[in-house]
Amino acid sequence: MPKATNADDGERSEGVQIDLISGERMDELASMEKIRMILDGVHDGNIVILEEGLTPDEESKLIEVTMAEISPDEFNGIEIETYPKSSTRDSSLLGRIMGSDESTAKLTVIGPANQIETLHKDETLISALVSRN
């Protein structure tokens, strides 16, 4: 993914890069391609925001691959926060119990564990503090 640059001097600007990835782009990728794209961004110190979340299997695989890549001196892991977007699907209690409300329509925020701290999370808001480490 392209780095933020200063148009005047071509150098990377100071700050935190946020990659906003559309559901359409994610739909074009296989599961491992999604995971690799997310982790490559996070390895570069970026915050990755997915318009649509990963499936439960993809989230599990993301965590599994992340754990294998953790290195005390180079990569501390990821912080991941997700909340479901409102849906017109069956959101009744029975619908949720029967699994008919299982959807990847959720916003997901992923970043380096040493740079992102969740301050507050509820069904409509994720508030995070992002530092430059």
PDB file of C-alpha atoms in Angstrom:
ATOM      1  CA  MET A   1       0.000   0.000   0.000  1.00  0.00           C
ATOM      2  CA  PRO A   2       1.308   3.463  -0.767  1.00  0.00           C
ATOM      3  CA  LYS A   3       2.902   5.449   2.037  1.00  0.00           C
ATOM      4  CA  ALA A   4       1.821   8.924   3.037  1.00  0.00           C
ATOM      5  CA  THR A   5       4.231  11.402   1.490  1.00  0.00           C
ATOM      6  CA  ASN A   6       4.758  15.100   1.570  1.00  0.00           C
ATOM      7  CA  ALA A   7       4.147  16.365  -1.955  1.00  0.00           C
ATOM      8  CA  ASP A   8       6.835  19.042  -1.562  1.00  0.00           C
ATOM      9  CA  ASP A   9       9.813  16.844  -0.727  1.00  0.00           C
ATOM     10  CA  GLY A  10       8.704  13.268  -1.446  1.00  0.00           C
ATOM     11  CA  GLU A  11       9.508  12.111   2.091  1.00  0.00           C
ATOM     12  CA  ARG A  12       7.183  10.158   4.379  1.00  0.00           C
ATOM     13  CA  SER A  13       5.204  12.512   6.580  1.00  0.00           C
ATOM     14  CA  GLU A  14       5.171  12.180  10.351  1.00  0.00           C
ATOM     15  CA  GLY A  15       2.067  10.599  11.776  1.00  0.00           C
ATOM     16  CA  VAL A  16       0.060   7.431  11.643  1.00  0.00           C
ATOM     17  CA  GLN A  17      -1.102   6.025   8.315  1.00  0.00           C
ATOM     18  CA  ILE A  18      -4.665   4.698   8.217  1.00  0.00           C
ATOM     19  CA  ASP A  19      -5.591   2.267   5.455  1.00  0.00           C
ATOM     20  CA  LEU A  20      -9.352   2.225   4.786  1.00  0.00           C
ATOM     21  CA  ILE A  21     -10.120  -0.926   2.807  1.00  0.00           C
ATOM     22  CA  SER A  22     -13.443  -1.276   1.015  1.00  0.00           C
ATOM     23  CA  GLY A  23     -15.569  -4.406   1.136  1.00  0.00           C
ATOM     24  CA  GLU A  24     -15.345  -4.531  -2.643  1.00  0.00           C
ATOM     25  CA  ARG A  25     -11.557  -4.801  -2.550  1.00  0.00           C
ATOM     26  CA  MET A  26     -11.674  -7.489   0.151  1.00  0.00           C
ATOM     27  CA  ASP A  27     -14.224  -9.488  -1.860  1.00  0.00           C
ATOM     28  CA  GLU A  28     -11.655  -9.803  -4.662  1.00  0.00           C
ATOM     29  CA  LEU A  29      -9.130 -11.527  -2.382  1.00  0.00           C
ATOM     30  CA  ALA A  30      -8.789 -15.078  -1.083  1.00  0.00           C
ATOM     31  CA  SER A  31      -8.731 -15.486   2.718  1.00  0.00           C
ATOM     32  CA  MET A  32      -4.941 -15.737   3.025  1.00  0.00           C
ATOM     33  CA  GLU A  33      -4.491 -12.736   0.711  1.00  0.00           C
ATOM     34  CA  LYS A  34      -6.736 -10.700   3.029  1.00  0.00           C
ATOM     35  CA  ILE A  35      -4.758 -11.785   6.081  1.00  0.00           C
ATOM     36  CA  ARG A  36      -1.423 -11.051   4.408  1.00  0.00           C
ATOM     37  CA  MET A  37      -2.585  -7.592   3.262  1.00  0.00           C
ATOM     38  CA  ILE A  38      -3.776  -6.746   6.789  1.00  0.00           C
ATOM     39  CA  LEU A  39      -0.614  -8.011   8.487  1.00  0.00           C
ATOM     40  CA  ASP A  40       1.693  -6.345   5.954  1.00  0.00           C
ATOM     41  CA  GLY A  41      -0.015  -3.032   6.712  1.00  0.00           C
ATOM     42  CA  VAL A  42       0.188  -3.543  10.472  1.00  0.00           C
ATOM     43  CA  HIS A  43       3.857  -4.631  10.222  1.00  0.00           C
ATOM     44  CA  ASP A  44       4.479  -1.248   8.550  1.00  0.00           C
ATOM     45  CA  GLY A  45       2.892   0.465  11.585  1.00  0.00           C
ATOM     46  CA  ASN A  46      -0.390   1.299   9.831  1.00  0.00           C
ATOM     47  CA  ILE A  47      -3.887   1.185  11.258  1.00  0.00           C
ATOM     48  CA  VAL A  48      -6.104  -0.924   8.974  1.00  0.00           C
ATOM     49  CA  ILE A  49      -9.849  -0.302   8.890  1.00  0.00           C
ATOM     50  CA  LEU A  50     -12.017  -2.794   7.040  1.00  0.00           C
ATOM     51  CA  GLU A  51     -15.368  -1.590   5.743  1.00  0.00           C
ATOM     52  CA  GLU A  52     -16.610  -5.145   6.113  1.00  0.00           C
ATOM     53  CA  GLY A  53     -15.161  -7.525   8.642  1.00  0.00           C
ATOM     54  CA  LEU A  54     -13.610 -10.916   8.227  1.00  0.00           C
ATOM     55  CA  THR A  55     -15.503 -14.173   8.594  1.00  0.00           C
ATOM     56  CA  PRO A  56     -15.022 -15.956  11.933  1.00  0.00           C
ATOM     57  CA  ASP A  57     -12.670 -18.437  10.209  1.00  0.00           C
ATOM     58  CA  GLU A  58     -10.632 -15.589   8.687  1.00  0.00           C
ATOM     59  CA  GLU A  59     -10.424 -13.815  12.060  1.00  0.00           C
ATOM     60  CA  SER A  60      -9.195 -17.033  13.688  1.00  0.00           C
ATOM     61  CA  LYS A  61      -6.592 -17.487  10.954  1.00  0.00           C
ATOM     62  CA  LEU A  62      -5.498 -13.835  11.313  1.00  0.00           C
ATOM     63  CA  ILE A  63      -4.902 -14.388  15.032  1.00  0.00           C
ATOM     64  CA  GLU A  64      -3.098 -17.684  14.351  1.00  0.00           C
ATOM     65  CA  VAL A  65      -0.777 -16.135  11.750  1.00  0.00           C
ATOM     66  CA  THR A  66      -0.181 -13.102  13.987  1.00  0.00           C
ATOM     67  CA  MET A  67       0.859 -15.321  16.902  1.00  0.00           C
ATOM     68  CA  ALA A  68       3.359 -17.117  14.658  1.00  0.00           C
ATOM     69  CA  GLU A  69       4.897 -13.785  13.569  1.00  0.00           C
ATOM     70  CA  ILE A  70       5.290 -12.178  16.998  1.00  0.00           C
ATOM     71  CA  SER A  71       8.914 -11.266  17.720  1.00  0.00           C
ATOM     72  CA  PRO A  72       9.960  -9.401  20.887  1.00  0.00           C
ATOM     73  CA  ASP A  73      12.205  -6.984  18.995  1.00  0.00           C
ATOM     74  CA  GLU A  74      10.213  -6.507  15.786  1.00  0.00           C
ATOM     75  CA  PHE A  75       6.487  -7.267  16.007  1.00  0.00           C
ATOM     76  CA  ASN A  76       4.360  -7.137  19.173  1.00  0.00           C
ATOM     77  CA  GLY A  77       1.144  -8.404  17.586  1.00  0.00           C
ATOM     78  CA  ILE A  78      -2.145  -6.746  16.736  1.00  0.00           C
ATOM     79  CA  GLU A  79      -5.025  -5.066  18.466  1.00  0.00           C
ATOM     80  CA  ILE A  80      -8.364  -5.778  16.786  1.00  0.00           C
ATOM     81  CA  GLU A  81     -11.757  -4.234  17.517  1.00  0.00           C
ATOM     82  CA  THR A  82     -14.937  -5.003  15.632  1.00  0.00           C
ATOM     83  CA  TYR A  83     -18.523  -3.924  15.864  1.00  0.00           C
ATOM     84  CA  PRO A  84     -21.423  -5.031  13.705  1.00  0.00           C
ATOM     85  CA  LYS A  85     -23.039  -2.595  11.347  1.00  0.00           C
ATOM     86  CA  SER A  86     -26.811  -2.419  11.465  1.00  0.00           C
ATOM     87  CA  SER A  87     -28.412  -4.857   9.095  1.00  0.00           C
ATOM     88  CA  THR A  88     -31.806  -5.405   7.535  1.00  0.00           C
ATOM     89  CA  ARG A  89     -31.386  -9.117   8.115  1.00  0.00           C
ATOM     90  CA  ASP A  90     -33.306 -10.967  10.852  1.00  0.00           C
ATOM     91  CA  SER A  91     -31.924  -9.447  14.049  1.00  0.00           C
ATOM     92  CA  SER A  92     -34.454 -11.047  16.364  1.00  0.00           C
ATOM     93  CA  LEU A  93     -33.239 -13.149  19.268  1.00  0.00           C
ATOM     94  CA  LEU A  94     -34.433 -16.319  17.527  1.00  0.00           C
ATOM     95  CA  GLY A  95     -32.671 -15.249  14.316  1.00  0.00           C
ATOM     96  CA  ARG A  96     -29.392 -14.698  16.177  1.00  0.00           C
ATOM     97  CA  ILE A  97     -29.686 -18.016  18.020  1.00  0.00           C
ATOM     98  CA  MET A  98     -30.392 -19.892  14.791  1.00  0.00           C
ATOM     99  CA  GLY A  99     -27.424 -18.191  13.128  1.00  0.00           C
ATOM    100  CA  SER A 100     -29.379 -16.428  10.395  1.00  0.00           C
ATOM    101  CA  ASP A 101     -27.898 -13.085  11.460  1.00  0.00           C
ATOM    102  CA  GLU A 102     -24.294 -14.175  10.890  1.00  0.00           C
ATOM    103  CA  SER A 103     -22.846 -11.539   8.622  1.00  0.00           C
ATOM    104  CA  THR A 104     -19.455 -10.043   7.870  1.00  0.00           C
ATOM    105  CA  ALA A 105     -21.093  -6.599   7.631  1.00  0.00           C
ATOM    106  CA  LYS A 106     -19.071  -5.058  10.436  1.00  0.00           C
ATOM    107  CA  LEU A 107     -16.434  -2.387  10.753  1.00  0.00           C
ATOM    108  CA  THR A 108     -13.072  -3.730  11.926  1.00  0.00           C
ATOM    109  CA  VAL A 109     -10.109  -1.713  13.196  1.00  0.00           C
ATOM    110  CA  ILE A 110      -6.720  -3.476  13.304  1.00  0.00           C
ATOM    111  CA  GLY A 111      -3.407  -1.980  14.358  1.00  0.00           C
ATOM    112  CA  PRO A 112      -0.066  -2.700  15.987  1.00  0.00           C
ATOM    113  CA  ALA A 113      -0.569  -3.789  19.599  1.00  0.00           C
ATOM    114  CA  ASN A 114       2.062  -1.323  20.805  1.00  0.00           C
ATOM    115  CA  GLN A 115       0.417   1.648  19.033  1.00  0.00           C
ATOM    116  CA  ILE A 116      -3.337   1.274  19.481  1.00  0.00           C
ATOM    117  CA  GLU A 117      -5.235   1.249  22.749  1.00  0.00           C
ATOM    118  CA  THR A 118      -9.002   0.876  22.889  1.00  0.00           C
ATOM    119  CA  LEU A 119     -10.420   3.520  25.206  1.00  0.00           C
ATOM    120  CA  HIS A 120     -14.118   2.746  24.753  1.00  0.00           C
ATOM    121  CA  LYS A 121     -16.242   0.342  22.767  1.00  0.00           C
ATOM    122  CA  ASP A 122     -19.996  -0.088  22.537  1.00  0.00           C
ATOM    123  CA  GLU A 123     -22.437  -1.089  19.810  1.00  0.00           C
ATOM    124  CA  THR A 124     -22.082   2.227  17.976  1.00  0.00           C
ATOM    125  CA  LEU A 125     -18.591   3.542  18.745  1.00  0.00           C
ATOM    126  CA  ILE A 126     -14.995   2.428  18.932  1.00  0.00           C
ATOM    127  CA  SER A 127     -12.768   5.058  20.536  1.00  0.00           C
ATOM    128  CA  ALA A 128      -9.044   4.371  20.275  1.00  0.00           C
ATOM    129  CA  LEU A 129      -5.834   6.137  21.184  1.00  0.00           C
ATOM    130  CA  VAL A 130      -3.137   5.744  18.530  1.00  0.00           C
ATOM    131  CA  SER A 131       0.478   6.551  19.380  1.00  0.00           C
ATOM    132  CA  ARG A 132       3.575   6.833  17.193  1.00  0.00           C
ATOM    133  CA  ASN A 133       6.039   4.228  18.455  1.00  0.00           C
TER     134      ASN A 133
END
